[in-house]
Amino acid sequence: DTAVSQTPKYLVTQMGNDKSIKCEQNLGHDTMYWYKQDSKKFLKIMFSYNNKELIINETVPNRFSPKSPDKAHLNLHINSLELGDSAVYFCASSPGTSGGEFFGPGTRLTVL
Amino acid sequence: GIQVEQSPPDLILQEGANSTLRCNFSDSVNNLQWFHQNPWGQLINLFYIPSGTKQNGRLSATTVATERYSLLYISSSQTTDSGVYFCAVISGSQGNLIFGKGTKLSVKP
C-alpha cells in the first residue's frame, strides 16, 4: 500500500525516559513533516525536512531531535520526556510545491 | 502569520441533513486542504483546493481565493461523517500547513 506509516501507534512511558517514533513514506515525496496535536485537538508544525535537510524548526524544545536517514524516512527522538509532551504526533509528507500533504495514522504518546 | 478561522466550532446534525462548514483566512494562500479527523484519530485528506470547486461523492468544496474563504459542503449526512473537520493553508514562503481549530461535527441517527 502506498502511504505514510508510523510506529508505534501508542507509546506509554515514564517521565525522564527517551523514546523514538519512526515514520516512513513510500509516495516518493521530497518533503516530510512532524506535527503535534494537543489535548484540545490543535495541530501545529514541529519540523519539516526536504530531501533529508531541515527546513523548518518551530519553537520546539531541543529535547526533540528529528533524524532523516533518507528522504523516505523521518524519525523523531525525544529525550527526557515530560508530562507536557503527552500528545498525538503526526508525520506527513508532500511532493513539495503542490498536491497537498498526506498524513500518517498518528502516534499517541502518554507520559506518566 | 496567517490566521485561519473555522466556523461553526461545533455542529450537531440529524442524519440526512445538509451542512456547510466555513474557513476564513487572513492572507493569500498557495495551498488549502480540508481534512476529516475521524473518531479514531485518523486524519483523512478530503480536498486539496487552493481555488475553485471540487466534488467527491456527498462532499464538495469551494475556495474563493480572492475573498479569502473556503466552504465545505456535506450533503445527506451520515453518522460516519462525525468527527472534526480541519481547514489548513500554506501561505507565502512558509512550507508547512497552518491549521484552523476545526469544526466538530456530530451526526445523530
Short mmCIF file of C-alpha atoms in Angstrom, two decimals:
data_model
loop_
_atom_site.label_atom_id
_atom_site.label_comp_id
_atom_site.label_asym_id
_atom_site.label_seq_id
_atom_site.Cartn_x
_atom_site.Cartn_y
_atom_site.Cartn_z
CA ASP A 1 0.00 0.00 0.00
CA THR A 2 1.23 3.50 -0.80
CA ALA A 3 1.06 5.50 2.39
CA VAL A 4 2.67 7.31 5.26
CA SER A 5 3.24 4.88 8.13
CA GLN A 6 4.26 5.50 11.73
CA THR A 7 5.37 3.22 14.54
CA PRO A 8 4.42 2.75 17.24
CA LYS A 9 0.74 3.69 17.23
CA TYR A 10 0.66 4.01 21.02
CA LEU A 11 3.52 4.81 23.37
CA VAL A 12 3.18 4.93 27.14
CA THR A 13 6.28 5.79 29.13
CA GLN A 14 7.59 7.34 32.33
CA MET A 15 8.83 10.90 32.77
CA GLY A 16 12.53 11.22 32.10
CA ASN A 17 12.72 8.39 29.56
CA ASP A 18 13.98 8.73 25.98
CA LYS A 19 11.78 7.45 23.14
CA SER A 20 11.67 7.42 19.34
CA ILE A 21 8.85 7.45 16.81
CA LYS A 22 9.51 6.23 13.29
CA CYS A 23 7.94 7.47 10.08
CA GLU A 24 8.19 6.15 6.56
CA GLN A 25 6.56 7.22 3.30
CA ASN A 26 6.58 5.33 0.02
CA LEU A 27 4.92 8.08 -2.00
CA GLY A 28 8.20 9.34 -3.43
CA HIS A 29 7.70 12.73 -1.80
CA ASP A 30 10.60 15.10 -1.18
CA THR A 31 9.27 16.79 1.94
CA MET A 32 8.33 15.29 5.31
CA TYR A 33 6.93 16.86 8.44
CA TRP A 34 6.20 16.26 12.11
CA TYR A 35 3.08 17.84 13.64
CA LYS A 36 1.88 17.77 17.25
CA GLN A 37 -1.81 17.62 18.17
CA ASP A 38 -2.53 18.71 21.72
CA SER A 39 -5.38 17.73 24.02
CA LYS A 40 -7.58 20.46 22.51
CA LYS A 41 -7.08 18.94 19.05
CA PHE A 42 -4.94 21.85 17.84
CA LEU A 43 -2.42 20.76 15.18
CA LYS A 44 0.89 22.57 14.91
CA ILE A 45 4.03 22.05 12.83
CA MET A 46 7.18 20.97 14.65
CA PHE A 47 9.70 20.17 11.90
CA SER A 48 9.96 19.93 8.16
CA TYR A 49 12.63 18.18 6.10
CA ASN A 50 13.23 18.46 2.37
CA ASN A 51 15.48 15.81 0.81
CA LYS A 52 16.96 14.97 4.21
CA GLU A 53 17.66 18.61 5.11
CA LEU A 54 15.94 20.52 7.90
CA ILE A 55 13.97 23.47 6.51
CA ILE A 56 11.53 24.29 9.32
CA ASN A 57 12.17 24.08 13.03
CA GLU A 58 9.44 25.74 15.03
CA THR A 59 9.92 26.68 18.68
CA VAL A 60 10.27 23.14 19.89
CA PRO A 61 12.44 22.22 22.92
CA ASN A 62 15.81 20.83 21.89
CA ARG A 63 14.86 17.60 23.65
CA PHE A 64 13.11 16.85 20.35
CA SER A 65 15.51 15.85 17.60
CA PRO A 66 14.36 14.76 14.13
CA LYS A 67 16.55 12.45 12.07
CA SER A 68 16.19 11.79 8.36
CA PRO A 69 18.42 8.92 7.20
CA ASP A 70 16.97 9.17 3.68
CA LYS A 71 14.16 11.10 2.04
CA ALA A 72 11.63 8.31 2.71
CA HIS A 73 12.17 8.35 6.49
CA LEU A 74 11.84 11.00 9.17
CA ASN A 75 12.17 9.78 12.73
CA LEU A 76 11.52 11.77 15.90
CA HIS A 77 13.62 11.21 19.01
CA ILE A 78 12.56 12.73 22.31
CA ASN A 79 14.90 12.95 25.31
CA SER A 80 13.95 13.37 28.96
CA LEU A 81 10.22 13.10 28.37
CA GLU A 82 7.95 15.45 30.33
CA LEU A 83 4.26 15.27 31.20
CA GLY A 84 3.54 18.10 28.75
CA ASP A 85 4.89 16.03 25.87
CA SER A 86 1.77 13.86 26.02
CA ALA A 87 0.01 14.38 22.69
CA VAL A 88 -0.62 12.77 19.33
CA TYR A 89 2.29 13.14 16.92
CA PHE A 90 1.59 13.03 13.20
CA CYS A 91 4.08 12.50 10.43
CA ALA A 92 3.20 13.83 6.96
CA SER A 93 4.73 14.08 3.52
CA SER A 94 4.18 16.16 0.41
CA PRO A 95 5.60 16.41 -3.11
CA GLY A 96 6.73 19.93 -2.25
CA THR A 97 5.25 22.62 -4.42
CA SER A 98 1.69 21.40 -4.87
CA GLY A 99 -0.61 18.47 -4.35
CA GLY A 100 -1.13 18.72 -0.64
CA GLU A 101 0.14 16.89 2.41
CA PHE A 102 -0.60 13.30 3.35
CA PHE A 103 -0.69 12.27 6.99
CA GLY A 104 0.29 9.13 8.82
CA PRO A 105 -2.04 7.48 11.35
CA GLY A 106 -0.51 9.27 14.34
CA THR A 107 1.32 8.12 17.46
CA ARG A 108 -0.42 8.72 20.77
CA LEU A 109 2.28 9.44 23.36
CA THR A 110 1.35 9.30 27.04
CA VAL A 111 3.92 10.35 29.61
CA LEU A 112 3.18 9.22 33.17
CA GLY B 1 1.50 34.96 10.42
CA ILE B 2 -1.65 33.93 8.62
CA GLN B 3 -4.79 33.34 10.70
CA VAL B 4 -7.20 30.52 9.89
CA GLU B 5 -10.67 30.65 11.41
CA GLN B 6 -13.26 27.94 11.10
CA SER B 7 -16.95 28.13 11.83
CA PRO B 8 -19.02 26.88 13.45
CA PRO B 9 -16.84 25.32 16.16
CA ASP B 10 -19.48 22.67 16.87
CA LEU B 11 -22.33 21.32 14.78
CA ILE B 12 -24.96 18.71 15.56
CA LEU B 13 -26.99 17.30 12.70
CA GLN B 14 -29.70 14.75 12.23
CA GLU B 15 -28.78 12.01 9.76
CA GLY B 16 -29.78 13.05 6.26
CA ALA B 17 -29.34 16.78 6.81
CA ASN B 18 -27.02 19.02 4.78
CA SER B 19 -24.39 21.35 6.21
CA THR B 20 -21.84 23.99 5.25
CA LEU B 21 -18.57 24.49 7.07
CA ARG B 22 -16.60 27.68 6.57
CA CYS B 23 -12.89 28.52 6.64
CA ASN B 24 -11.69 32.14 6.55
CA PHE B 25 -8.03 33.02 6.15
CA SER B 26 -6.27 36.33 6.61
CA ASP B 27 -3.81 36.31 3.68
CA SER B 28 -3.43 34.87 0.19
CA VAL B 29 -2.71 31.14 0.10
CA ASN B 30 -0.75 28.75 -2.12
CA ASN B 31 -2.40 25.65 -0.76
CA LEU B 32 -5.64 24.89 1.06
CA GLN B 33 -6.70 21.48 2.25
CA TRP B 34 -9.72 20.07 4.07
CA PHE B 35 -9.24 17.10 6.37
CA HIS B 36 -11.59 14.87 8.32
CA GLN B 37 -10.32 13.52 11.63
CA ASN B 38 -12.47 10.52 12.45
CA PRO B 39 -13.32 9.42 16.00
CA TRP B 40 -10.31 7.05 15.89
CA GLY B 41 -7.97 9.99 15.32
CA GLN B 42 -7.09 9.33 11.70
CA LEU B 43 -6.56 12.44 9.54
CA ILE B 44 -8.09 11.86 6.13
CA ASN B 45 -7.46 14.11 3.13
CA LEU B 46 -10.74 15.34 1.73
CA PHE B 47 -9.72 18.04 -0.72
CA TYR B 48 -6.67 19.87 -1.98
CA ILE B 49 -8.35 23.06 -3.16
CA PRO B 50 -6.36 26.33 -3.30
CA SER B 51 -9.04 27.67 -5.63
CA GLY B 52 -12.18 26.59 -7.48
CA THR B 53 -14.69 23.85 -6.75
CA LYS B 54 -14.30 20.11 -6.36
CA GLN B 55 -16.75 17.33 -5.62
CA ASN B 56 -16.29 13.86 -4.20
CA GLY B 57 -19.50 11.96 -3.62
CA ARG B 58 -21.62 13.70 -0.99
CA LEU B 59 -18.84 16.17 -0.23
CA SER B 60 -17.86 19.22 -2.18
CA ALA B 61 -15.62 22.20 -1.52
CA THR B 62 -15.28 25.68 -2.94
CA THR B 63 -12.42 28.10 -2.36
CA VAL B 64 -12.77 31.76 -3.34
CA ALA B 65 -9.14 32.77 -3.02
CA THR B 66 -9.73 36.45 -3.83
CA GLU B 67 -12.19 36.71 -0.93
CA ARG B 68 -10.10 34.51 1.38
CA TYR B 69 -12.55 31.80 2.29
CA SER B 70 -13.36 28.20 1.59
CA LEU B 71 -16.55 26.22 2.14
CA LEU B 72 -17.04 22.51 2.69
CA TYR B 73 -20.49 21.14 1.87
CA ILE B 74 -21.73 17.87 3.30
CA SER B 75 -24.98 16.59 1.83
CA SER B 76 -27.22 13.81 3.16
CA SER B 77 -25.01 13.47 6.23
CA GLN B 78 -24.38 10.03 7.73
CA THR B 79 -23.26 9.02 11.22
CA THR B 80 -19.87 8.09 9.74
CA ASP B 81 -19.37 11.77 8.86
CA SER B 82 -18.95 12.53 12.57
CA GLY B 83 -15.57 13.83 13.67
CA VAL B 84 -13.57 17.02 13.38
CA TYR B 85 -13.15 18.83 10.07
CA PHE B 86 -9.97 20.86 9.68
CA CYS B 87 -9.09 23.50 7.16
CA ALA B 88 -5.35 24.09 6.67
CA VAL B 89 -3.43 26.53 4.47
CA ILE B 90 0.05 27.32 3.23
CA SER B 91 0.76 30.99 2.65
CA GLY B 92 3.69 32.81 1.08
CA SER B 93 7.10 31.29 1.61
CA GLN B 94 6.17 29.12 4.57
CA GLY B 95 6.41 25.47 3.70
CA ASN B 96 4.02 23.86 6.14
CA LEU B 97 0.28 23.77 6.75
CA ILE B 98 -1.29 26.16 9.26
CA PHE B 99 -4.40 24.58 10.72
CA GLY B 100 -7.66 26.08 11.90
CA LYS B 101 -9.13 24.90 15.18
CA GLY B 102 -11.62 22.65 13.43
CA THR B 103 -15.37 22.13 13.35
CA LYS B 104 -16.59 19.24 15.48
CA LEU B 105 -19.48 17.54 13.70
CA SER B 106 -21.82 15.07 15.38
CA VAL B 107 -24.37 13.31 13.19
CA LYS B 108 -27.20 11.68 15.15
CA PRO B 109 -29.12 8.66 13.82
#
